[in-house]
């Protein structure tokens, strides 16, 4: 009997954490520790609600929807599916702060990061390492009422095109800035003297929810979770100019045919269509 206690305790904790999620009325689609978003990005870390601290805020995102979208270097600029850019902010309606993690322009002495899609160019996972700015220094829960420490969202904004349609989506991942953040960093990550960038150099106006309209932005819904049948049409920038992955190059195909390496349905030159029908018939008669 005694051996069952740890399990029921675990169950109780699971229920409590479910309740606390329910209270905030936000649902996350998580599978094997990966958090799916309304876009190609999949968050590998951190998990929602994690207490964070240390030298930097670290965020790991897969920008290929687990391999379903090639990296930018392998895509034609006119590809029907691609990521234009990804920006990130750290904001809180509790502390009334809104900091730039990356707005696409490295600013404030490198305190704000450069374009996320351009870092680790050959890597499908982008590791965002953002040095905590000075007003977040501390240890534990905030005590002073005006403390900048507390609960935040990592706001991940994706500008992307999916099958010819452009989207700008907003995905807010809650975390709490409650672990220790020391005054000085190890000097290799902060300013040269090891001090932290100022919060002022990273601050943006905080907009009200109705000025942002997340619901309207995210009508595309969470994408690419297990069981999601969304097909991704792409045009590759590879050596095969047709890049459709359906077979040998077809001289009659052109960029406008929009054939993707995922082998999606698309307008096809009739000769190629006839070839495919031929293959299908041959298979059926086996
Ligand atoms: C969360 O999921 C539950 C169960 O599917 C649903 O009833 C609820 O409306 C969802 N809440 C939000 C905010 O989407
Ligand atoms: C985090 O984002 C959610 C959804 O956008 C929002 O309802 C909530 O108020 C935000 N939390 C904080 C601390 O700002
Ligand atoms: C992101 O891409 C969109 C669409 O192409 C563009 O309008 C916007 O200026 C870009 N933003 C950044 C920060 O690069
Ligand atoms: C932080 O670094 C500055 C500049 O090097 C130094 O003056 C200060 O004593 C350091 N503070 C701590 C707490 O180590
Ligand atoms: C990007 O963020 C930095 C730091 O907050 C700011 O100085 C800069 O003006 C921002 N750039 C754009 C284009 O928003
Ligand atoms: C934070 O600032 C950025 C840049 O100005 C803005 O795009 C974003 O909507 C702001 N977020 C909030 C919650 O105000
Ligand atoms: C949000 O956007 C939708 C669709 O564009 C619109 O119907 C709705 O009124 C907007 N909500 C707010 C609060 O602006």
Coordinates of C-alpha atoms and ligand atoms in Angstrom, one line a residue, residues 84-85 87 103-104 159, ligand 3:
X84 CA 9.9 35.4 -43.7
X85 CA 11.2 36.0 -40.2
X87 CA 10.8 38.0 -33.8
X103 CA 13.1 42.4 -33.5
X104 CA 15.3 41.6 -36.5
X159 CA 5.9 35.9 -40.4
Ligands
LIG3 C1 9.3 40.2 -41.7 O1 8.6 39.8 -42.9 C2 7.6 40.6 -43.3 C3 6.9 39.9 -44.5 O2 7.9 39.8 -45.5 C4 8.1 42.0 -43.5 O3 7.0 42.8 -43.8 C5 8.7 42.5 -42.2 O4 9.3 43.8 -42.4 C6 9.8 41.6 -41.8 N1 10.3 42.0 -40.4 C7 11.5 41.8 -40.1 C8 11.8 42.3 -38.7 O5 12.4 41.4 -40.8

